[in-house]
Coordinates of C-alpha atoms in Angstrom, one line a residue:
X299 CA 0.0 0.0 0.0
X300 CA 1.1 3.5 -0.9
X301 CA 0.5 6.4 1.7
X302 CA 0.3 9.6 -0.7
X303 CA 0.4 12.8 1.2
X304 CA -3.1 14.8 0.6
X305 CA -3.2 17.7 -1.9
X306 CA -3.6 20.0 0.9
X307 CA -1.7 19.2 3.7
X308 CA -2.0 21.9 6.5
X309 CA 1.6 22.8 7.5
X310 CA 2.9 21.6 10.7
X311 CA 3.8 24.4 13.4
X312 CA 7.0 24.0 15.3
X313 CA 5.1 24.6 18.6
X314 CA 3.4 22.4 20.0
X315 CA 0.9 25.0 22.1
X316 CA 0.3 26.0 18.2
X317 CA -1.5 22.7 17.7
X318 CA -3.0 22.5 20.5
X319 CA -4.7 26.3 20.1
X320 CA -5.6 25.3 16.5
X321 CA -7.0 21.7 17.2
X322 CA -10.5 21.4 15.8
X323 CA -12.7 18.2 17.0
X324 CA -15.3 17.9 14.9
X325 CA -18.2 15.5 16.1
X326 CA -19.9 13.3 13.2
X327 CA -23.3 12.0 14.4
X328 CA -24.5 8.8 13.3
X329 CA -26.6 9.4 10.3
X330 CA -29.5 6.8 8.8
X331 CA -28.2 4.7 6.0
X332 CA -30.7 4.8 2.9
X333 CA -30.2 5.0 -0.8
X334 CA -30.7 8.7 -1.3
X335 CA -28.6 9.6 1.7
X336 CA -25.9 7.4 0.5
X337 CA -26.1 8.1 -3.5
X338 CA -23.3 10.4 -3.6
X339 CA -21.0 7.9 -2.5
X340 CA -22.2 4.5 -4.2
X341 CA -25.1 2.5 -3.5
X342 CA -27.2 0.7 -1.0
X343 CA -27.7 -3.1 -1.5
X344 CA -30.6 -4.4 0.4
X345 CA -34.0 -6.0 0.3
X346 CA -36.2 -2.3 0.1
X347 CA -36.7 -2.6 -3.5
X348 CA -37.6 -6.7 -4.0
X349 CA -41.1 -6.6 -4.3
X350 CA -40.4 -4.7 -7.4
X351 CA -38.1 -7.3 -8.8
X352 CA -38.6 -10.0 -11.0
X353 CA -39.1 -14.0 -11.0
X354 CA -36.1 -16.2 -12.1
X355 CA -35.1 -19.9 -11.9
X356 CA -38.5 -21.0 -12.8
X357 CA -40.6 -18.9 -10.0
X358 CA -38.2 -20.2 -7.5
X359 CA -36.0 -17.2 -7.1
X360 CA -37.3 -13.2 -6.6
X361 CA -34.5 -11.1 -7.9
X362 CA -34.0 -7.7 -6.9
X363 CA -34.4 -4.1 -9.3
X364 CA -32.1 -3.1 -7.6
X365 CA -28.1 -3.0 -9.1
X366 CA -25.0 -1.9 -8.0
X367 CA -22.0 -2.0 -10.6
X368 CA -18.8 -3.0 -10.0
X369 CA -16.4 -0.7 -11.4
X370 CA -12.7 -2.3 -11.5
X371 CA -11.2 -0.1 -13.6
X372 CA -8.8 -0.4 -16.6
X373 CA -8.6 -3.7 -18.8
X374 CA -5.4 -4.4 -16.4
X375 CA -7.7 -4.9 -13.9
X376 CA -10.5 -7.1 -12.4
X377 CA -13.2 -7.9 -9.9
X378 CA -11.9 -10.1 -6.9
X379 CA -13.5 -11.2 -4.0
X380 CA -12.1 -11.4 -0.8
X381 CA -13.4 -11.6 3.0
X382 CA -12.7 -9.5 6.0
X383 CA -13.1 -9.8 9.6
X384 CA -13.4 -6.8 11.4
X385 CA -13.4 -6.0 15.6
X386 CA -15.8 -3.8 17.2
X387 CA -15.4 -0.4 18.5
X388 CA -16.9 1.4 21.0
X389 CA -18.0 4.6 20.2
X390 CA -17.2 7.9 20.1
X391 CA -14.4 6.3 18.1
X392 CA -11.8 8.8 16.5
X393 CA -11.0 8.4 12.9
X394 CA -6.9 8.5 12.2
X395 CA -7.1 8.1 8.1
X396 CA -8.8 8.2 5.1
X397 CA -8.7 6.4 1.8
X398 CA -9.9 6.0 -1.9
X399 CA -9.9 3.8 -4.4
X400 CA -8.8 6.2 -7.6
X401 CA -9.5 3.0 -10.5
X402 CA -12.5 1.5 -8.6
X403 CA -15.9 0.8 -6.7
X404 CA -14.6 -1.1 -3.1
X405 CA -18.7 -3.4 -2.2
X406 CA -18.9 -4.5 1.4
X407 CA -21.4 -7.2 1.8
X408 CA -22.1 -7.9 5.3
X409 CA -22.3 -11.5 6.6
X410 CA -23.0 -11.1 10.0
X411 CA -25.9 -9.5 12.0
X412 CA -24.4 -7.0 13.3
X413 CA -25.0 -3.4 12.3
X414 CA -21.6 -1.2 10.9
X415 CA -20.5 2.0 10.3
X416 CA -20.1 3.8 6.7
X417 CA -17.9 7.2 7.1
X418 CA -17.3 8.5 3.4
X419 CA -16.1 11.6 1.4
X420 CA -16.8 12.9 -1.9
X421 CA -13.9 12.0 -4.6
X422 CA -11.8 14.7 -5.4
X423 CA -10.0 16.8 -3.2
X424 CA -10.7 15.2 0.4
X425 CA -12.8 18.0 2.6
X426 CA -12.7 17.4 6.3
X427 CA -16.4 19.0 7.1
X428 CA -17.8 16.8 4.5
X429 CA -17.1 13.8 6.2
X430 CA -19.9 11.8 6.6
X431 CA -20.9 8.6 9.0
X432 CA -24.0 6.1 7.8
X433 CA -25.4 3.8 10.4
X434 CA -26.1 0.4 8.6
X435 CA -28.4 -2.2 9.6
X436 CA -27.4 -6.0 9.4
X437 CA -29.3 -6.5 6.3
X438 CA -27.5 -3.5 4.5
X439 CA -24.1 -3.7 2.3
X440 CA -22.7 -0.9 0.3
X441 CA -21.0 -0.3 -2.6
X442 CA -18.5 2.4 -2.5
X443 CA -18.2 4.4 -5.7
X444 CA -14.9 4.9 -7.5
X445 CA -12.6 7.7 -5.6
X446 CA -14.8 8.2 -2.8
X447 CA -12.9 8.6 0.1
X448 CA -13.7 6.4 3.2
X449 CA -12.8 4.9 6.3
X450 CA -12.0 1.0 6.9
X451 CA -15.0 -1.2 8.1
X452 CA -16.3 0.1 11.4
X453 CA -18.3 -2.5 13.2
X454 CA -20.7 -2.3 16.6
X455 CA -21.7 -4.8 18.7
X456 CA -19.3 -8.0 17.9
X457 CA -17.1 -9.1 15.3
X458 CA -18.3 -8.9 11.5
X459 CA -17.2 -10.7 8.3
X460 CA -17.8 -8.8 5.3
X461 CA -17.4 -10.2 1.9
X462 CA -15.3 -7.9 -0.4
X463 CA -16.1 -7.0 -3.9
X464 CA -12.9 -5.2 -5.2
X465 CA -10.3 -4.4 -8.0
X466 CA -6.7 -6.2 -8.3
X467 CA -4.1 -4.9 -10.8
X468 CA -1.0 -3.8 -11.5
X469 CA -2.0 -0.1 -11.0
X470 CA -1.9 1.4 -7.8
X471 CA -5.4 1.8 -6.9
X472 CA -4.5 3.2 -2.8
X473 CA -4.6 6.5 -1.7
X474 CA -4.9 7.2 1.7
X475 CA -4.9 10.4 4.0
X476 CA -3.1 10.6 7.2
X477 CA -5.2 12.6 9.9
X478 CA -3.0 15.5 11.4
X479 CA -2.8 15.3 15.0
X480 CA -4.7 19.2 14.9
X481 CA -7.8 17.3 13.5
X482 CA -9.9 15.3 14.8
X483 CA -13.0 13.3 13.6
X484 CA -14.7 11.8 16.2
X485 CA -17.6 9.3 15.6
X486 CA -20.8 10.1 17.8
X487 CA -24.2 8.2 18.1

């Protein structure tokens, strides 16, 4: 993994009563997850929009509306799937990087039921007040959209495997964003 400095790193003071005068804690509350809170940043898998889905393997099978599309890049790269195993935390729970996929969509399909934690940027040039934390239930799994910045999985209540939908290439597809100790993100129910 590469660890790219942001484009707009703030410039570290040589005192340290500097960073301690100019530290800003910024609270992110615990937001809902739903599809059109979450459609800036990827999409929503869940079960809200089967009824309006269609029969398959002989009437045996309802198939959801619903899609999410895995982006994986360039023709150097492809769809994997891999699994992860994540710990709880207890929360507030402060946030110490950021990262983005640049060449692809990153899907988290929970296994467990246990609820998680989505915190998510808009791609571009990463914006500390924009960050954003999504509550999701057990039956929710996301699909984070190419370039959106993000957090690693967050999980509550127990340990939770998620099965991973994601790009593997030759590229680098890793860009992640060191919090500076004058800036804090704390997660908040």
């Amino acid at each position: 993994m590469i660890r790219r400095p942001p484009r707009s790193t703030p410039k570290p003071s040589s005192a340290a009563s500097d960073v301690y005068k100019r530290q800003v804690i910024r609270h992110i509350e615990l937001e809902t997850l739903s599809s059109s809170s979450f459609k800036d940043y990827g999409d929503v898998i869940d079960g809200a929009s089967i009824s309006s889905g269609s029969l398959i393997n002989n009437g045996y099978t309802l198939r959801s509306s619903e899609r999410s599309t895995v982006v994986s890049g360039d023709e150097n790269g492809s769809a994997v799937i891999t699994m992860f195993e994540t710990k709880p935390i207890e929360l507030p729970f402060r946030l110490n990087a950021l990262e983005r996929h640049p060449l692809s969509s990153q899907a988290f399909i929970n296994i467990d039921n246990n609820p998680y934690i989505v915190v998510v940027a808009k791609p571009g040039d990463l914006e500390l007040n924009e960050v954003r934390a999504f509550l999701a239930r057990p039956d929710q799994s996301v699909n984070i959209g190419r370039g959106v910045w993000h957090h690693h999985n967050l999980c509550l209540n127990g340990t939770t495997r998620f099965v991973v939908i994601e790009r593997s290439g030759p590229e680098d597809n890793f860009d992640e964003y060191l919090l500076q100790s004058e800036h804090s993100l704390l997660i908040t129910r």
